[in-house]
Amino acid sequence: MKVDGNRQFALLEKIGFVRVSGSPEELKAANILMDEIKAMGLEPHLEPFEVSYGKVNVAKFAVTEPYQKEYTVTGYRLAGNTAKGGEEHELLYLEGYDDVMLQKAKGKFVIVNGRLTVDDYKKVYAAGIAGFMTMGGTVIDEVEKTDLDTRTMRDSMREVGTVPAFHIRMTDALEILKSGATKVKIELDTEPTTHTSNNVVVTIPGTEKPEEIVDVGAHYDSVEFSSGVWDNGAGSVTIMEMLRHFVENPPKRTMRFIWFGSEELGLLGSHAYVKQYADEMSKHIFMINVDVGGSVLGGNMAGCTSDESLCKYIEYLAKEVGYSTSVRQGIMSSDSVPFANAGVPALNFGRGGRGPGMGFMHTRYDMISLISPEALQVTTEFAVYAADRLVNAVVFPVPRQLPQNIVEQVDKYLNKKPEKKA
Ligand SMILES: [Zn+2]
């Protein structure tokens, strides 16, 4: 079988619609993937998992002094609620987290400068803020051409304590601050919810070492507003093409192909999968993950969530077949992280822009017009080649043991507290 970029592209067009965690569209995409797999004569299945989430019923924000104007905002899911009917507070632009700013913040509603880390949130929460607002987009955005996303207050923040939280366009924040706004009225009503998301799973049993399992994964969900073709319809169609290869060329080791749901909410599909198979995780010796691909402008990338030897191995293979790629050791913000957390080393493939302006992840501009069959094919051919070498190796070349720097990166990424040494 030959890798066929046109076939990949055709499937990408079929799943290239907004498919947010737990939505009917996410399920529809799962079923399209299921049909594609069934057409190969295999029996895939859905593995549902519950997602704890939140929904926002009311999110209102208005400047009340020295002028009156209501602004379009989104409210953070699972943030703190205001009193019904809203609350009025003094406004402060919190340009930093130094003691001077923090002393001024007491009792005020603050617009924060840039991203709010958990550590910064601890400081402003302790300072006694009445609520906060983050800014999204850029100062040159046009309203009709951009979207304002809805954010979620992460558990690591909720553990500190909750306050009402909002997200606003940067252009509006600029107007508010330039206009010298001093008082605002805020109203937020959010409630916890749960919904169901699905992983799509199919297994090819190994011919010689069926007890050794290599997982091959890609997430198929998207964020709101985005058709998610680059991120990560491309990875979804890449592993579909890999599956075709291994159906025709049965591997020595067992291969489990998984299309993960809800990656965009925090790798939830892969976390659910690793949890579901916790008892047999010791048999899972390796993971291959594909996240982003197919971009015409851009270059191939390989990320080794393993010891350095895999990086060298991939560099050698790439040279052998004439595949241009960057190779780096480390974790990726993707579904290989829960595997690494369970001790499973991983190889990540992708293709993306190296400079700003080439692609627009997580926006309406993640468009199929930026993707080509040829660009999909080039990454896939190498992924098939490398995977074929690995799963058919006489002795599996990558040790199932992660070096200390990877363990630390995973712990940091998952916000795990460092274990106390005895
Ligand atoms: Zn992604």
Short mmCIF file of C-alpha atoms and ligand atoms in Angstrom, two decimals:
data_model
loop_
_atom_site.label_atom_id
_atom_site.label_comp_id
_atom_site.label_asym_id
_atom_site.label_seq_id
_atom_site.Cartn_x
_atom_site.Cartn_y
_atom_site.Cartn_z
CA MET A 1 0.00 0.00 0.00
CA LYS A 2 1.15 3.52 -0.76
CA VAL A 3 0.39 6.46 1.51
CA ASP A 4 -2.15 8.57 -0.37
CA GLY A 5 -2.30 12.27 0.52
CA ASN A 6 -5.41 12.76 -1.59
CA ARG A 7 -7.28 10.08 0.33
CA GLN A 8 -6.15 11.73 3.58
CA PHE A 9 -7.27 15.13 2.34
CA ALA A 10 -10.70 13.77 1.33
CA LEU A 11 -11.25 12.40 4.86
CA LEU A 12 -10.00 15.67 6.34
CA GLU A 13 -12.64 17.57 4.35
CA LYS A 14 -15.29 15.20 5.75
CA ILE A 15 -14.38 15.88 9.39
CA GLY A 16 -13.45 19.55 8.91
CA PHE A 17 -16.26 21.07 10.98
CA VAL A 18 -16.31 22.47 14.51
CA ARG A 19 -16.32 19.45 16.85
CA VAL A 20 -16.09 20.53 20.45
CA SER A 21 -15.87 18.08 23.36
CA GLY A 22 -19.16 16.35 24.06
CA SER A 23 -21.05 18.03 21.20
CA PRO A 24 -23.17 16.14 18.64
CA GLU A 25 -20.54 17.22 16.09
CA GLU A 26 -17.74 15.53 18.04
CA LEU A 27 -19.79 12.33 18.02
CA LYS A 28 -20.51 12.78 14.31
CA ALA A 29 -16.77 13.02 13.61
CA ALA A 30 -16.19 9.89 15.74
CA ASN A 31 -18.73 8.02 13.64
CA ILE A 32 -17.14 9.17 10.37
CA LEU A 33 -13.81 7.79 11.66
CA MET A 34 -15.58 4.56 12.74
CA ASP A 35 -17.07 4.13 9.23
CA GLU A 36 -13.67 4.65 7.62
CA ILE A 37 -12.16 1.97 9.88
CA LYS A 38 -15.05 -0.46 9.32
CA ALA A 39 -14.58 -0.10 5.56
CA MET A 40 -11.13 -1.68 6.11
CA GLY A 41 -12.86 -4.76 7.55
CA LEU A 42 -12.01 -3.94 11.17
CA GLU A 43 -14.24 -3.62 14.22
CA PRO A 44 -13.57 -0.34 16.01
CA HIS A 45 -15.51 0.75 19.07
CA LEU A 46 -16.27 3.89 21.01
CA GLU A 47 -14.97 4.26 24.55
CA PRO A 48 -17.11 6.90 26.25
CA PHE A 49 -15.92 8.92 29.23
CA GLU A 50 -17.54 11.57 31.39
CA VAL A 51 -16.26 15.13 31.33
CA SER A 52 -16.84 17.47 34.28
CA TYR A 53 -17.29 20.90 32.93
CA GLY A 54 -19.33 24.01 33.42
CA LYS A 55 -21.70 26.24 31.59
CA VAL A 56 -22.15 29.96 31.78
CA ASN A 57 -25.74 31.17 32.05
CA VAL A 58 -25.08 34.89 32.44
CA ALA A 59 -21.91 36.93 31.82
CA LYS A 60 -22.36 40.71 31.77
CA PHE A 61 -19.87 43.50 32.09
CA ALA A 62 -20.47 47.24 31.88
CA VAL A 63 -18.52 50.38 32.68
CA THR A 64 -20.68 52.62 34.90
CA GLU A 65 -18.36 55.55 35.65
CA PRO A 66 -17.36 58.00 34.21
CA TYR A 67 -19.39 56.73 31.21
CA GLN A 68 -21.88 53.95 30.72
CA LYS A 69 -21.35 51.18 28.23
CA GLU A 70 -21.91 47.45 28.17
CA TYR A 71 -19.14 45.35 26.59
CA THR A 72 -19.19 41.90 25.04
CA VAL A 73 -17.39 39.50 27.36
CA THR A 74 -17.34 35.79 28.07
CA GLY A 75 -17.48 34.45 31.61
CA TYR A 76 -15.10 31.80 32.90
CA ARG A 77 -16.80 28.45 33.40
CA LEU A 78 -16.64 27.27 37.03
CA ALA A 79 -15.51 30.69 38.28
CA GLY A 80 -17.20 32.32 41.28
CA ASN A 81 -20.70 33.73 40.81
CA THR A 82 -21.68 37.31 41.57
CA ALA A 83 -24.78 38.25 43.50
CA LYS A 84 -27.93 37.85 41.37
CA GLY A 85 -28.55 41.03 39.43
CA GLY A 86 -24.86 41.93 39.53
CA GLU A 87 -22.37 43.87 41.64
CA GLU A 88 -20.66 47.22 41.27
CA HIS A 89 -16.94 47.56 41.94
CA GLU A 90 -14.09 49.97 41.46
CA LEU A 91 -11.91 49.10 38.48
CA LEU A 92 -8.13 48.70 38.46
CA TYR A 93 -5.76 47.84 35.65
CA LEU A 94 -3.39 45.37 37.31
CA GLU A 95 -0.32 45.89 35.21
CA GLY A 96 1.91 43.72 37.38
CA TYR A 97 2.00 41.56 40.48
CA ASP A 98 4.36 43.68 42.57
CA ASP A 99 3.47 44.81 46.09
CA VAL A 100 2.46 48.30 44.94
CA MET A 101 -0.14 46.97 42.52
CA LEU A 102 -1.32 44.26 44.91
CA GLN A 103 -1.96 46.78 47.70
CA LYS A 104 -4.10 48.86 45.35
CA ALA A 105 -6.08 45.79 44.27
CA LYS A 106 -7.95 45.15 47.52
CA GLY A 107 -11.70 44.99 46.94
CA LYS A 108 -11.40 45.98 43.29
CA PHE A 109 -12.27 44.35 40.01
CA VAL A 110 -9.03 44.03 38.04
CA ILE A 111 -8.14 43.78 34.38
CA VAL A 112 -4.92 41.77 34.33
CA ASN A 113 -1.98 42.33 32.03
CA GLY A 114 -1.27 39.24 29.94
CA ARG A 115 -1.78 35.73 31.11
CA LEU A 116 -2.67 34.92 34.68
CA THR A 117 -0.62 32.04 36.06
CA VAL A 118 -1.68 30.05 39.10
CA ASP A 119 1.09 31.69 41.15
CA ASP A 120 -0.09 35.17 40.10
CA TYR A 121 -3.66 34.20 40.86
CA LYS A 122 -2.63 33.18 44.37
CA LYS A 123 -1.23 36.69 44.89
CA VAL A 124 -4.26 38.57 43.58
CA TYR A 125 -6.65 36.29 45.41
CA ALA A 126 -4.77 36.89 48.67
CA ALA A 127 -4.86 40.63 47.89
CA GLY A 128 -8.66 40.42 48.06
CA ILE A 129 -9.79 41.22 44.52
CA ALA A 130 -13.51 41.27 43.70
CA GLY A 131 -12.95 39.57 40.36
CA PHE A 132 -10.68 39.63 37.32
CA MET A 133 -10.73 39.97 33.58
CA THR A 134 -8.25 38.64 31.04
CA MET A 135 -7.85 39.95 27.49
CA GLY A 136 -7.96 37.92 24.29
CA GLY A 137 -6.84 38.55 20.71
CA THR A 138 -4.69 41.49 19.70
CA VAL A 139 -4.98 45.29 19.67
CA ILE A 140 -5.55 45.29 15.88
CA ASP A 141 -8.39 42.73 15.76
CA GLU A 142 -11.59 43.56 13.92
CA VAL A 143 -14.76 42.36 15.64
CA GLU A 144 -16.33 40.79 12.52
CA LYS A 145 -13.20 38.83 11.73
CA THR A 146 -12.37 37.42 15.15
CA ASP A 147 -14.00 35.42 17.94
CA LEU A 148 -13.88 35.72 21.70
CA ASP A 149 -13.50 32.33 23.34
CA THR A 150 -15.01 31.10 26.59
CA ARG A 151 -12.48 30.04 29.18
CA THR A 152 -12.57 27.69 32.12
CA MET A 153 -11.19 28.32 35.58
CA ARG A 154 -8.75 25.50 36.06
CA ASP A 155 -8.84 23.21 39.09
CA SER A 156 -5.44 24.50 40.21
CA MET A 157 -7.00 27.98 40.50
CA ARG A 158 -10.26 26.77 41.97
CA GLU A 159 -8.28 25.13 44.77
CA VAL A 160 -7.02 28.59 45.73
CA GLY A 161 -10.56 29.99 45.80
CA THR A 162 -12.98 31.36 43.23
CA VAL A 163 -13.91 34.89 42.18
CA PRO A 164 -15.98 36.06 39.19
CA ALA A 165 -13.79 36.00 36.07
CA PHE A 166 -14.31 37.32 32.54
CA HIS A 167 -12.54 37.47 29.19
CA ILE A 168 -12.71 40.51 26.89
CA ARG A 169 -11.33 41.57 23.52
CA MET A 170 -8.05 43.40 23.85
CA THR A 171 -9.41 46.25 21.70
CA ASP A 172 -12.25 46.77 24.21
CA ALA A 173 -9.87 46.61 27.18
CA LEU A 174 -7.79 49.30 25.51
CA GLU A 175 -10.85 51.50 25.04
CA ILE A 176 -11.92 51.02 28.67
CA LEU A 177 -8.51 51.94 30.07
CA LYS A 178 -7.94 54.85 27.71
CA SER A 179 -11.35 56.22 28.65
CA GLY A 180 -10.35 56.29 32.32
CA ALA A 181 -13.10 53.95 33.55
CA THR A 182 -13.27 53.83 37.34
CA LYS A 183 -16.36 51.76 38.11
CA VAL A 184 -17.85 48.63 36.56
CA LYS A 185 -20.90 46.43 37.02
CA ILE A 186 -20.36 42.70 36.69
CA GLU A 187 -22.74 39.74 36.66
CA LEU A 188 -21.76 36.10 36.37
CA ASP A 189 -23.80 32.93 36.75
CA THR A 190 -22.00 29.67 36.00
CA GLU A 191 -22.81 26.10 37.04
CA PRO A 192 -21.03 22.74 36.94
CA THR A 193 -22.15 20.27 34.26
CA THR A 194 -21.07 16.89 32.93
CA HIS A 195 -21.12 15.53 29.41
CA THR A 196 -19.95 12.47 27.49
CA SER A 197 -17.06 12.38 25.04
CA ASN A 198 -15.65 9.38 23.16
CA ASN A 199 -12.38 7.81 22.13
CA VAL A 200 -12.43 5.75 18.93
CA VAL A 201 -10.37 2.58 19.41
CA VAL A 202 -9.26 -0.28 17.18
CA THR A 203 -6.58 -2.93 17.72
CA ILE A 204 -4.37 -4.89 15.32
CA PRO A 205 -3.02 -7.92 17.21
CA GLY A 206 0.72 -8.51 16.92
CA THR A 207 1.87 -11.58 14.96
CA GLU A 208 4.92 -12.38 17.10
CA LYS A 209 4.78 -10.35 20.29
CA PRO A 210 1.09 -9.65 20.84
CA GLU A 211 1.70 -8.97 24.55
CA GLU A 212 3.71 -5.86 23.70
CA ILE A 213 1.43 -2.95 22.78
CA VAL A 214 2.32 0.18 20.81
CA ASP A 215 -0.35 2.88 20.96
CA VAL A 216 -0.85 5.22 18.02
CA GLY A 217 -2.96 8.27 18.79
CA ALA A 218 -4.32 11.59 17.55
CA HIS A 219 -7.05 13.82 18.92
CA TYR A 220 -10.01 14.52 16.67
CA ASP A 221 -11.85 17.21 18.66
CA SER A 222 -11.52 20.94 17.97
CA VAL A 223 -11.99 24.14 19.94
CA GLU A 224 -15.03 26.39 19.47
CA PHE A 225 -15.12 28.47 16.26
CA SER A 226 -12.43 26.28 14.63
CA SER A 227 -12.81 23.59 12.00
CA GLY A 228 -9.60 22.18 13.45
CA VAL A 229 -8.13 20.79 10.25
CA TRP A 230 -4.52 21.59 11.06
CA ASP A 231 -5.17 20.95 14.78
CA ASN A 232 -5.88 18.11 14.62
CA GLY A 233 -7.97 16.71 11.79
CA ALA A 234 -4.60 16.31 10.07
CA GLY A 235 -3.27 14.01 12.79
CA SER A 236 -6.53 12.06 12.72
CA VAL A 237 -6.25 11.34 8.99
CA THR A 238 -2.52 10.63 9.35
CA ILE A 239 -3.04 7.80 11.82
CA MET A 240 -5.93 6.53 9.64
CA GLU A 241 -3.45 6.16 6.81
CA MET A 242 -0.99 4.49 9.20
CA LEU A 243 -3.74 2.06 10.18
CA ARG A 244 -4.26 1.15 6.50
CA HIS A 245 -0.58 0.33 6.17
CA PHE A 246 -0.56 -1.97 9.17
CA VAL A 247 -3.78 -3.71 8.18
CA GLU A 248 -2.02 -4.71 4.97
CA ASN A 249 1.31 -5.36 6.72
CA PRO A 250 0.47 -6.98 10.07
CA PRO A 251 2.91 -5.83 12.75
CA LYS A 252 4.93 -8.13 15.02
CA ARG A 253 3.72 -6.21 18.05
CA THR A 254 0.13 -5.29 18.87
CA MET A 255 -0.88 -1.82 17.69
CA ARG A 256 -3.75 0.06 19.27
CA PHE A 257 -5.03 3.04 17.31
CA ILE A 258 -6.90 5.67 19.32
CA TRP A 259 -8.61 8.82 18.14
CA PHE A 260 -8.93 10.87 21.33
CA GLY A 261 -11.87 13.10 22.19
CA SER A 262 -11.65 16.22 24.37
CA GLU A 263 -7.92 16.85 24.03
CA GLU A 264 -8.60 20.56 23.85
CA LEU A 265 -10.13 20.58 27.34
CA GLY A 266 -6.92 19.26 28.87
CA LEU A 267 -5.96 15.94 27.22
CA LEU A 268 -9.10 14.37 28.68
CA GLY A 269 -9.43 11.52 26.16
CA SER A 270 -5.89 10.29 26.67
CA HIS A 271 -6.16 10.70 30.44
CA ALA A 272 -9.35 8.60 30.34
CA TYR A 273 -7.68 5.96 28.16
CA VAL A 274 -4.61 5.61 30.39
CA LYS A 275 -6.88 5.39 33.43
CA GLN A 276 -9.13 2.79 31.79
CA TYR A 277 -6.16 0.54 30.92
CA ALA A 278 -4.17 1.23 34.09
CA ASP A 279 -3.99 -2.49 34.96
CA GLU A 280 -2.33 -3.41 31.66
CA MET A 281 -0.24 -0.24 31.19
CA SER A 282 2.97 -2.19 31.84
CA LYS A 283 2.35 -3.93 28.48
CA HIS A 284 2.15 -0.59 26.69
CA ILE A 285 5.75 -0.10 25.67
CA PHE A 286 5.53 2.93 23.42
CA MET A 287 3.23 5.62 22.06
CA ILE A 288 3.22 7.42 18.71
CA ASN A 289 1.23 10.64 18.69
CA VAL A 290 0.39 12.91 15.77
CA ASP A 291 -0.76 16.44 16.54
CA VAL A 292 -0.98 19.07 13.76
CA GLY A 293 -0.04 18.42 10.16
CA GLY A 294 -0.63 19.14 6.51
CA SER A 295 0.29 22.82 6.52
CA VAL A 296 1.75 23.94 3.18
CA LEU A 297 3.88 26.62 4.85
CA GLY A 298 5.78 24.99 7.62
CA GLY A 299 8.10 22.13 8.33
CA ASN A 300 8.08 18.65 9.79
CA MET A 301 8.68 18.17 13.49
CA ALA A 302 9.48 15.20 15.68
CA GLY A 303 9.36 15.30 19.44
CA CYS A 304 10.90 12.52 21.50
CA THR A 305 9.29 12.12 24.91
CA SER A 306 11.97 9.63 25.84
CA ASP A 307 15.69 9.46 26.34
CA GLU A 308 18.02 11.14 23.82
CA SER A 309 18.72 7.91 21.96
CA LEU A 310 15.34 8.05 20.20
CA CYS A 311 16.18 11.53 18.86
CA LYS A 312 19.37 10.15 17.30
CA TYR A 313 17.49 7.16 15.92
CA ILE A 314 14.91 9.44 14.26
CA GLU A 315 17.63 11.75 12.92
CA TYR A 316 19.38 8.77 11.35
CA LEU A 317 16.18 7.38 9.84
CA ALA A 318 15.28 10.81 8.46
CA LYS A 319 18.68 11.12 6.80
CA GLU A 320 18.44 7.59 5.45
CA VAL A 321 15.19 8.29 3.58
CA GLY A 322 15.73 12.01 2.92
CA TYR A 323 13.06 13.40 5.21
CA SER A 324 13.53 16.96 6.41
CA THR A 325 12.55 17.40 10.05
CA SER A 326 13.41 19.13 13.28
CA VAL A 327 13.98 16.71 16.14
CA ARG A 328 13.87 17.61 19.78
CA GLN A 329 13.65 15.85 23.09
CA GLY A 330 10.88 16.91 25.47
CA ILE A 331 7.18 16.75 26.13
CA MET A 332 4.57 18.18 23.76
CA SER A 333 1.33 19.74 24.94
CA SER A 334 -0.62 16.79 23.60
CA ASP A 335 -1.97 13.29 24.26
CA SER A 336 1.45 11.74 24.75
CA VAL A 337 1.69 13.44 28.17
CA PRO A 338 -0.72 11.11 30.06
CA PHE A 339 1.22 8.16 28.58
CA ALA A 340 4.52 9.63 29.75
CA ASN A 341 2.89 10.15 33.13
CA ALA A 342 2.26 6.39 33.17
CA GLY A 343 5.90 5.73 32.22
CA VAL A 344 5.30 5.13 28.50
CA PRO A 345 7.83 6.84 26.20
CA ALA A 346 6.46 8.53 23.10
CA LEU A 347 7.31 9.86 19.68
CA ASN A 348 5.36 12.88 18.44
CA PHE A 349 4.98 13.78 14.79
CA GLY A 350 3.63 17.00 13.39
CA ARG A 351 3.98 19.64 10.73
CA GLY A 352 3.57 23.32 11.40
CA GLY A 353 4.63 26.86 10.78
CA ARG A 354 7.87 28.02 12.32
CA GLY A 355 6.98 31.69 12.20
CA PRO A 356 3.98 33.86 13.09
CA GLY A 357 1.31 34.32 10.42
CA MET A 358 1.67 30.91 8.77
CA GLY A 359 -1.15 29.22 10.63
CA PHE A 360 -3.76 30.09 13.19
CA MET A 361 -4.34 27.38 15.72
CA HIS A 362 -7.54 27.48 17.79
CA THR A 363 -9.22 30.14 15.64
CA ARG A 364 -11.62 30.30 12.68
CA TYR A 365 -8.51 30.68 10.51
CA ASP A 366 -7.40 27.08 10.99
CA MET A 367 -8.56 26.55 7.40
CA ILE A 368 -8.33 23.74 4.87
CA SER A 369 -7.03 26.25 2.31
CA LEU A 370 -3.73 26.24 4.25
CA ILE A 371 -3.46 22.42 3.98
CA SER A 372 -2.39 20.31 1.01
CA PRO A 373 -2.50 16.58 0.20
CA GLU A 374 1.24 16.68 -0.53
CA ALA A 375 2.09 18.19 2.85
CA LEU A 376 -0.10 15.61 4.61
CA GLN A 377 1.53 12.82 2.68
CA VAL A 378 5.15 13.73 3.34
CA THR A 379 4.79 13.56 7.14
CA THR A 380 2.65 10.44 6.96
CA GLU A 381 5.12 8.53 4.79
CA PHE A 382 7.83 9.06 7.35
CA ALA A 383 5.53 8.29 10.28
CA VAL A 384 4.61 4.98 8.60
CA TYR A 385 8.26 4.21 7.91
CA ALA A 386 9.45 4.95 11.45
CA ALA A 387 6.49 3.15 13.04
CA ASP A 388 7.08 0.11 10.82
CA ARG A 389 10.73 -0.09 11.87
CA LEU A 390 9.84 0.26 15.55
CA VAL A 391 6.92 -2.17 15.85
CA ASN A 392 8.78 -4.84 13.88
CA ALA A 393 12.11 -4.49 15.69
CA VAL A 394 13.58 -7.75 17.01
CA VAL A 395 14.30 -6.03 20.33
CA PHE A 396 12.32 -2.86 20.93
CA PRO A 397 14.97 -0.14 20.74
CA VAL A 398 13.42 2.45 23.10
CA PRO A 399 13.68 1.59 26.80
CA ARG A 400 10.39 1.78 28.70
CA GLN A 401 11.90 4.18 31.14
CA LEU A 402 11.80 7.94 31.10
CA PRO A 403 14.82 10.09 31.98
CA GLN A 404 14.60 12.45 34.93
CA ASN A 405 14.24 15.63 32.83
CA ILE A 406 11.15 14.21 31.09
CA VAL A 407 9.64 13.10 34.41
CA GLU A 408 10.12 16.65 35.71
CA GLN A 409 8.58 18.22 32.59
CA VAL A 410 5.54 15.96 32.90
CA ASP A 411 5.10 16.74 36.59
CA LYS A 412 5.37 20.46 35.90
CA TYR A 413 2.94 20.26 32.99
CA LEU A 414 0.39 18.35 35.06
CA ASN A 415 0.96 20.72 37.99
CA LYS A 416 1.95 17.88 40.24
CA LYS A 417 3.41 18.82 43.56
CA PRO A 418 6.99 17.57 43.93
CA GLU A 419 7.14 14.52 46.17
CA LYS A 420 8.81 15.06 49.49
CA LYS A 421 12.05 13.15 49.83
CA ALA A 422 12.17 10.94 52.92
ZN ZN B 1 -3.87 19.60 18.98
#
